[in-house]
C-alpha positions as a LaTeX table, in Angstrom:
\begin{tabular}{lrrr}
\hline
Residue & $x$ (\AA) & $y$ (\AA) & $z$ (\AA) \\
\hline
Met1 & $-23.46$ & 41.33 & $-30.43$ \\
Val2 & $-26.03$ & 38.84 & $-28.62$ \\
Tyr3 & $-29.51$ & 39.71 & $-28.81$ \\
Arg4 & $-31.98$ & 39.39 & $-25.81$ \\
Leu5 & $-35.26$ & 38.48 & $-25.39$ \\
Val6 & $-37.65$ & 38.40 & $-22.49$ \\
Ile7 & $-39.83$ & 35.33 & $-22.12$ \\
Asp8 & $-42.59$ & 34.26 & $-19.81$ \\
Pro9 & $-41.33$ & 31.95 & $-17.19$ \\
Ala10 & $-44.06$ & 29.22 & $-18.36$ \\
Gln11 & $-42.29$ & 29.17 & $-21.57$ \\
Gln12 & $-39.25$ & 27.59 & $-20.31$ \\
Gln13 & $-39.58$ & 23.90 & $-19.83$ \\
Asn14 & $-36.60$ & 21.58 & $-19.14$ \\
Glu15 & $-34.04$ & 22.49 & $-21.66$ \\
Gln16 & $-36.23$ & 23.95 & $-24.38$ \\
Ile17 & $-37.90$ & 27.42 & $-24.67$ \\
His18 & $-41.44$ & 27.30 & $-26.46$ \\
Leu19 & $-41.45$ & 30.69 & $-28.60$ \\
Thr20 & $-44.52$ & 32.54 & $-29.40$ \\
Ser21 & $-45.46$ & 33.43 & $-32.93$ \\
Gln22 & $-44.44$ & 36.98 & $-32.19$ \\
Gln23 & $-41.31$ & 36.12 & $-30.91$ \\
Gln24 & $-40.59$ & 33.75 & $-33.47$ \\
His25 & $-41.07$ & 36.65 & $-36.21$ \\
Tyr26 & $-39.01$ & 39.18 & $-33.97$ \\
Leu27 & $-36.03$ & 36.65 & $-33.80$ \\
Ser28 & $-36.09$ & 35.67 & $-37.44$ \\
Arg29 & $-37.67$ & 38.62 & $-39.22$ \\
Val30 & $-36.50$ & 41.86 & $-37.23$ \\
Leu31 & $-33.24$ & 40.67 & $-35.65$ \\
Arg32 & $-32.52$ & 38.29 & $-38.84$ \\
Leu33 & $-31.51$ & 35.40 & $-36.59$ \\
Arg34 & $-31.02$ & 31.93 & $-38.46$ \\
Glu35 & $-31.17$ & 28.52 & $-37.37$ \\
Gly36 & $-28.73$ & 27.82 & $-34.77$ \\
Asp37 & $-27.92$ & 31.46 & $-33.99$ \\
Arg38 & $-27.76$ & 32.27 & $-30.37$ \\
Phe39 & $-29.21$ & 34.87 & $-28.17$ \\
Val40 & $-30.11$ & 35.53 & $-24.61$ \\
Ala41 & $-33.51$ & 34.54 & $-22.97$ \\
Met42 & $-34.27$ & 36.28 & $-19.68$ \\
Asp43 & $-37.45$ & 35.57 & $-17.79$ \\
Gly44 & $-37.70$ & 38.97 & $-16.28$ \\
Arg45 & $-37.33$ & 37.83 & $-12.70$ \\
Gly46 & $-33.62$ & 37.37 & $-12.34$ \\
Lys47 & $-32.88$ & 34.19 & $-14.65$ \\
Ser48 & $-31.19$ & 34.32 & $-18.05$ \\
Trp49 & $-29.59$ & 31.56 & $-20.29$ \\
Ile50 & $-27.82$ & 31.48 & $-23.65$ \\
Ala51 & $-30.01$ & 29.77 & $-25.95$ \\
Arg52 & $-30.00$ & 28.78 & $-29.58$ \\
Leu53 & $-32.79$ & 29.01 & $-32.22$ \\
Val54 & $-34.00$ & 25.87 & $-33.41$ \\
Gly55 & $-37.11$ & 25.98 & $-35.78$ \\
Met56 & $-39.88$ & 27.20 & $-33.96$ \\
Ser57 & $-38.49$ & 27.10 & $-30.45$ \\
Ala58 & $-34.95$ & 27.52 & $-28.74$ \\
Gln59 & $-32.82$ & 25.01 & $-27.04$ \\
Ile60 & $-30.98$ & 26.32 & $-23.70$ \\
Ile61 & $-27.39$ & 26.06 & $-23.98$ \\
Glu62 & $-26.42$ & 27.13 & $-20.45$ \\
Pro63 & $-27.46$ & 29.58 & $-17.64$ \\
Leu64 & $-26.06$ & 32.77 & $-17.88$ \\
Ser65 & $-24.72$ & 34.47 & $-14.57$ \\
Glu66 & $-24.83$ & 38.34 & $-14.68$ \\
Ser67 & $-24.85$ & 41.05 & $-12.07$ \\
Thr68 & $-26.28$ & 44.32 & $-13.47$ \\
Glu69 & $-28.86$ & 45.14 & $-11.19$ \\
Leu70 & $-28.91$ & 47.71 & $-8.43$ \\
Pro71 & $-28.01$ & 46.25 & $-4.93$ \\
Ile72 & $-31.62$ & 47.85 & $-3.49$ \\
Ala73 & $-35.06$ & 48.03 & $-4.92$ \\
Val74 & $-35.88$ & 51.40 & $-6.13$ \\
Thr75 & $-39.80$ & 52.18 & $-6.42$ \\
Leu76 & $-40.65$ & 55.56 & $-8.52$ \\
Met77 & $-43.84$ & 57.15 & $-7.40$ \\
Thr78 & $-44.19$ & 59.57 & $-10.30$ \\
Ala79 & $-47.32$ & 62.09 & $-10.86$ \\
Leu80 & $-48.00$ & 61.38 & $-14.60$ \\
Pro81 & $-46.85$ & 64.17 & $-16.83$ \\
Lys82 & $-48.86$ & 65.36 & $-19.74$ \\
Gly83 & $-48.65$ & 63.75 & $-23.08$ \\
Asn84 & $-46.41$ & 60.74 & $-23.73$ \\
Gly85 & $-43.93$ & 61.94 & $-21.13$ \\
Phe86 & $-44.33$ & 59.08 & $-18.84$ \\
Glu87 & $-42.99$ & 56.81 & $-21.69$ \\
Glu88 & $-39.65$ & 58.61 & $-21.59$ \\
Ile89 & $-39.56$ & 58.16 & $-17.74$ \\
Val90 & $-40.20$ & 54.50 & $-17.98$ \\
Arg91 & $-37.62$ & 53.98 & $-20.78$ \\
Cys92 & $-34.72$ & 55.76 & $-19.28$ \\
Cys93 & $-35.49$ & 54.86 & $-15.47$ \\
Thr94 & $-35.69$ & 51.28 & $-16.41$ \\
Glu95 & $-32.17$ & 51.58 & $-18.03$ \\
Leu96 & $-30.96$ & 53.38 & $-14.90$ \\
Gly97 & $-32.08$ & 50.30 & $-12.67$ \\
Thr98 & $-35.63$ & 51.22 & $-11.22$ \\
Thr99 & $-37.50$ & 48.10 & $-9.88$ \\
Ala100 & $-40.89$ & 49.20 & $-9.93$ \\
Phe101 & $-43.08$ & 52.27 & $-11.27$ \\
Met102 & $-46.04$ & 53.49 & $-9.56$ \\
Pro103 & $-47.76$ & 56.06 & $-11.70$ \\
Thr104 & $-49.96$ & 58.26 & $-9.66$ \\
Ile105 & $-52.68$ & 60.92 & $-10.26$ \\
Ser106 & $-51.82$ & 64.14 & $-8.23$ \\
Asp107 & $-54.18$ & 67.24 & $-7.97$ \\
Arg108 & $-52.48$ & 68.65 & $-10.91$ \\
Thr109 & $-52.20$ & 65.77 & $-13.24$ \\
Leu110 & $-53.90$ & 66.31 & $-16.62$ \\
Leu111 & $-53.44$ & 62.98 & $-17.99$ \\
Asn112 & $-56.17$ & 60.24 & $-17.85$ \\
Pro113 & $-54.54$ & 57.09 & $-19.02$ \\
Ser114 & $-56.31$ & 54.36 & $-20.81$ \\
Thr115 & $-55.46$ & 50.57 & $-20.64$ \\
Asn116 & $-53.53$ & 50.86 & $-24.03$ \\
Lys117 & $-51.35$ & 53.45 & $-22.38$ \\
Leu118 & $-50.41$ & 50.93 & $-19.46$ \\
Glu119 & $-49.92$ & 48.18 & $-22.03$ \\
Arg120 & $-47.32$ & 50.44 & $-24.07$ \\
Trp121 & $-45.51$ & 51.49 & $-20.71$ \\
Arg122 & $-45.03$ & 47.66 & $-20.15$ \\
Lys123 & $-43.83$ & 47.13 & $-23.52$ \\
Ile124 & $-41.44$ & 50.08 & $-23.16$ \\
Ala125 & $-39.94$ & 48.65 & $-20.05$ \\
Thr126 & $-39.51$ & 45.04 & $-21.27$ \\
Glu127 & $-37.51$ & 46.63 & $-24.49$ \\
Ala128 & $-35.62$ & 48.76 & $-22.09$ \\
Ala129 & $-34.75$ & 46.11 & $-19.87$ \\
Glu130 & $-33.51$ & 43.88 & $-23.04$ \\
Gln131 & $-31.57$ & 46.71 & $-24.39$ \\
Ser132 & $-29.90$ & 47.66 & $-21.05$ \\
Glu133 & $-29.13$ & 44.02 & $-20.24$ \\
Arg134 & $-30.92$ & 43.81 & $-17.13$ \\
Gln135 & $-31.82$ & 40.45 & $-15.32$ \\
Ile136 & $-35.39$ & 41.79 & $-14.27$ \\
Val137 & $-38.12$ & 43.69 & $-16.15$ \\
Pro138 & $-39.44$ & 46.49 & $-13.73$ \\
Val139 & $-43.18$ & 46.14 & $-12.74$ \\
Val140 & $-45.46$ & 48.93 & $-13.97$ \\
Leu141 & $-48.42$ & 49.32 & $-11.83$ \\
Asp142 & $-51.94$ & 50.31 & $-12.46$ \\
Pro143 & $-52.08$ & 54.09 & $-11.97$ \\
Ile144 & $-53.45$ & 55.31 & $-8.53$ \\
Asp145 & $-54.46$ & 58.46 & $-6.90$ \\
Phe146 & $-51.63$ & 59.90 & $-4.81$ \\
Ala147 & $-53.40$ & 59.65 & $-1.61$ \\
Lys148 & $-53.90$ & 56.09 & $-1.87$ \\
Ala149 & $-50.48$ & 55.46 & $-3.31$ \\
Leu150 & $-49.05$ & 57.03 & 0.05 \\
Ile151 & $-51.44$ & 54.33 & 1.90 \\
Glu152 & $-50.06$ & 51.46 & $-0.37$ \\
Val153 & $-46.42$ & 52.25 & 0.64 \\
Asp154 & $-47.26$ & 52.94 & 4.38 \\
Asp155 & $-47.04$ & 49.35 & 5.40 \\
Leu156 & $-43.72$ & 48.78 & 3.59 \\
Glu157 & $-40.15$ & 48.81 & 5.46 \\
Thr158 & $-38.63$ & 51.24 & 3.21 \\
Asp159 & $-36.91$ & 54.72 & 3.04 \\
Arg160 & $-39.16$ & 57.25 & 1.55 \\
Tyr161 & $-38.46$ & 60.48 & $-0.11$ \\
Ile162 & $-40.40$ & 63.34 & $-2.08$ \\
Cys163 & $-38.77$ & 65.62 & $-4.16$ \\
Val164 & $-39.88$ & 69.06 & $-3.60$ \\
Thr165 & $-39.10$ & 72.64 & $-5.10$ \\
Arg166 & $-39.16$ & 76.16 & $-3.30$ \\
Ile167 & $-39.14$ & 74.26 & $-0.05$ \\
Glu168 & $-35.94$ & 74.35 & 1.99 \\
Ala169 & $-34.60$ & 70.73 & 1.99 \\
Asn170 & $-31.45$ & 68.82 & 1.84 \\
His171 & $-30.27$ & 67.36 & $-1.33$ \\
Leu172 & $-31.13$ & 63.75 & $-1.87$ \\
Leu173 & $-27.58$ & 62.86 & $-2.28$ \\
Thr174 & $-26.97$ & 64.20 & 1.34 \\
His175 & $-29.74$ & 62.02 & 2.54 \\
Leu176 & $-28.47$ & 58.86 & 0.98 \\
Arg177 & $-24.80$ & 59.32 & 2.02 \\
Glu178 & $-26.01$ & 59.99 & 5.81 \\
Lys179 & $-28.37$ & 57.17 & 5.76 \\
Pro180 & $-27.63$ & 54.65 & 3.06 \\
Pro181 & $-30.64$ & 52.70 & 2.21 \\
Lys182 & $-30.45$ & 48.78 & 3.08 \\
Asn183 & $-32.96$ & 46.96 & 0.96 \\
Asn184 & $-35.81$ & 49.26 & $-0.65$ \\
Leu185 & $-36.25$ & 52.81 & $-1.49$ \\
Val186 & $-39.46$ & 54.83 & $-2.55$ \\
Ile187 & $-38.94$ & 58.26 & $-4.38$ \\
Ala188 & $-41.95$ & 60.49 & $-5.22$ \\
Thr189 & $-41.61$ & 63.13 & $-8.04$ \\
Gly190 & $-44.28$ & 65.47 & $-8.87$ \\
Pro191 & $-46.37$ & 66.90 & $-11.96$ \\
Glu192 & $-46.06$ & 69.95 & $-14.06$ \\
Gly193 & $-46.36$ & 72.73 & $-11.42$ \\
Gly194 & $-45.05$ & 70.66 & $-8.62$ \\
Trp195 & $-46.78$ & 68.94 & $-5.68$ \\
Thr196 & $-49.70$ & 70.99 & $-3.79$ \\
Glu197 & $-48.82$ & 72.08 & $-0.09$ \\
Ala198 & $-51.61$ & 69.62 & 0.93 \\
Glu199 & $-49.89$ & 66.87 & $-0.87$ \\
Val200 & $-46.33$ & 67.51 & 0.44 \\
Lys201 & $-47.76$ & 67.45 & 3.92 \\
Gly202 & $-49.54$ & 64.26 & 3.31 \\
Ala203 & $-46.48$ & 62.75 & 2.14 \\
Ile204 & $-44.54$ & 64.09 & 5.27 \\
Ala205 & $-47.19$ & 62.56 & 7.47 \\
Ala206 & $-46.77$ & 59.26 & 5.60 \\
Gly207 & $-43.09$ & 58.97 & 6.56 \\
Phe208 & $-41.52$ & 60.69 & 3.25 \\
Ala209 & $-38.71$ & 63.03 & 3.87 \\
Pro210 & $-38.81$ & 65.98 & 1.34 \\
Val211 & $-35.62$ & 66.11 & $-0.64$ \\
Ser212 & $-34.04$ & 68.43 & $-3.45$ \\
Leu213 & $-32.58$ & 67.59 & $-6.65$ \\
Gly214 & $-30.72$ & 70.89 & $-6.90$ \\
Arg215 & $-31.45$ & 74.56 & $-7.15$ \\
Arg216 & $-32.94$ & 74.68 & $-10.52$ \\
Ile217 & $-36.60$ & 73.72 & $-11.56$ \\
Leu218 & $-36.54$ & 70.49 & $-13.34$ \\
Arg219 & $-39.39$ & 69.30 & $-15.75$ \\
Ala220 & $-41.69$ & 66.71 & $-14.53$ \\
Ile221 & $-39.98$ & 64.28 & $-17.03$ \\
Thr222 & $-36.44$ & 65.27 & $-16.04$ \\
Ala223 & $-36.88$ & 64.93 & $-12.22$ \\
Pro224 & $-37.37$ & 61.32 & $-11.84$ \\
Ile225 & $-34.63$ & 60.60 & $-14.31$ \\
Val226 & $-32.42$ & 62.82 & $-12.08$ \\
Ala227 & $-33.52$ & 61.26 & $-8.73$ \\
Val228 & $-32.81$ & 57.52 & $-10.14$ \\
Ser229 & $-29.41$ & 58.81 & $-11.38$ \\
Val230 & $-28.50$ & 60.09 & $-7.84$ \\
Val231 & $-29.58$ & 56.93 & $-6.17$ \\
Ala232 & $-27.69$ & 54.59 & $-8.72$ \\
Ala233 & $-24.74$ & 56.66 & $-8.37$ \\
Ser234 & $-25.02$ & 56.52 & $-4.50$ \\
Val235 & $-25.60$ & 52.86 & $-4.09$ \\
Glu236 & $-23.80$ & 51.13 & $-6.88$ \\
Gln237 & $-20.13$ & 49.82 & $-6.20$ \\
Pro238 & $-17.79$ & 51.30 & $-8.70$ \\
Ile239 & $-16.42$ & 49.05 & $-11.56$ \\
Thr240 & $-12.67$ & 48.53 & $-11.02$ \\
Asn241 & $-10.33$ & 46.77 & $-13.34$ \\
Gln242 & $-8.96$ & 43.53 & $-12.07$ \\
\hline
\end{tabular}
């Protein structure tokens, strides 16, 4: 097994990677790598290399050509659930291929996240990207009011969907089959108790199409994971044996 490590792009200079003390500790103490052992270094923006541990730095051996990203960029606009639920959303949806997380404060949101929460979410995204062998680390944006979030995406050229319950709407998969997304996709999922009627109307006015995730009522943590799973299954090319 080859371990992966996300680095800041500035750490890579010529054929060397200058490791931080924290990264040195992780590689040598946690992963038990020794002098000369190999690992994959990735800059979180699409570039990765096979590297060899040399003292307190690493030497690049060769660039690594991989293709594990989804063919489209997926932004997940999620009303923050209570407790630590968003941590699970970030972890699972990073593994599934989400490009960016836009945590939102809806009318029924109970969580008031601190700066420490945001830092933890970003750390989880990094760890999940390493674990799932992705080339990029998803962006976790600062929490924003839902009404402002609608304005933020209004200028983007992207397909937009809001997941709803107890409202007549076609399944997300039906929409994706009828109108395959080309480059970008935004999906909004609600809080415990669902979106308010006013929020749904506001999203529709902002160009969001209401969609269903099935006949059952999903938890606020489950819904975004299901939504991204549906997107990934719809847009990703199947792996065939050569």
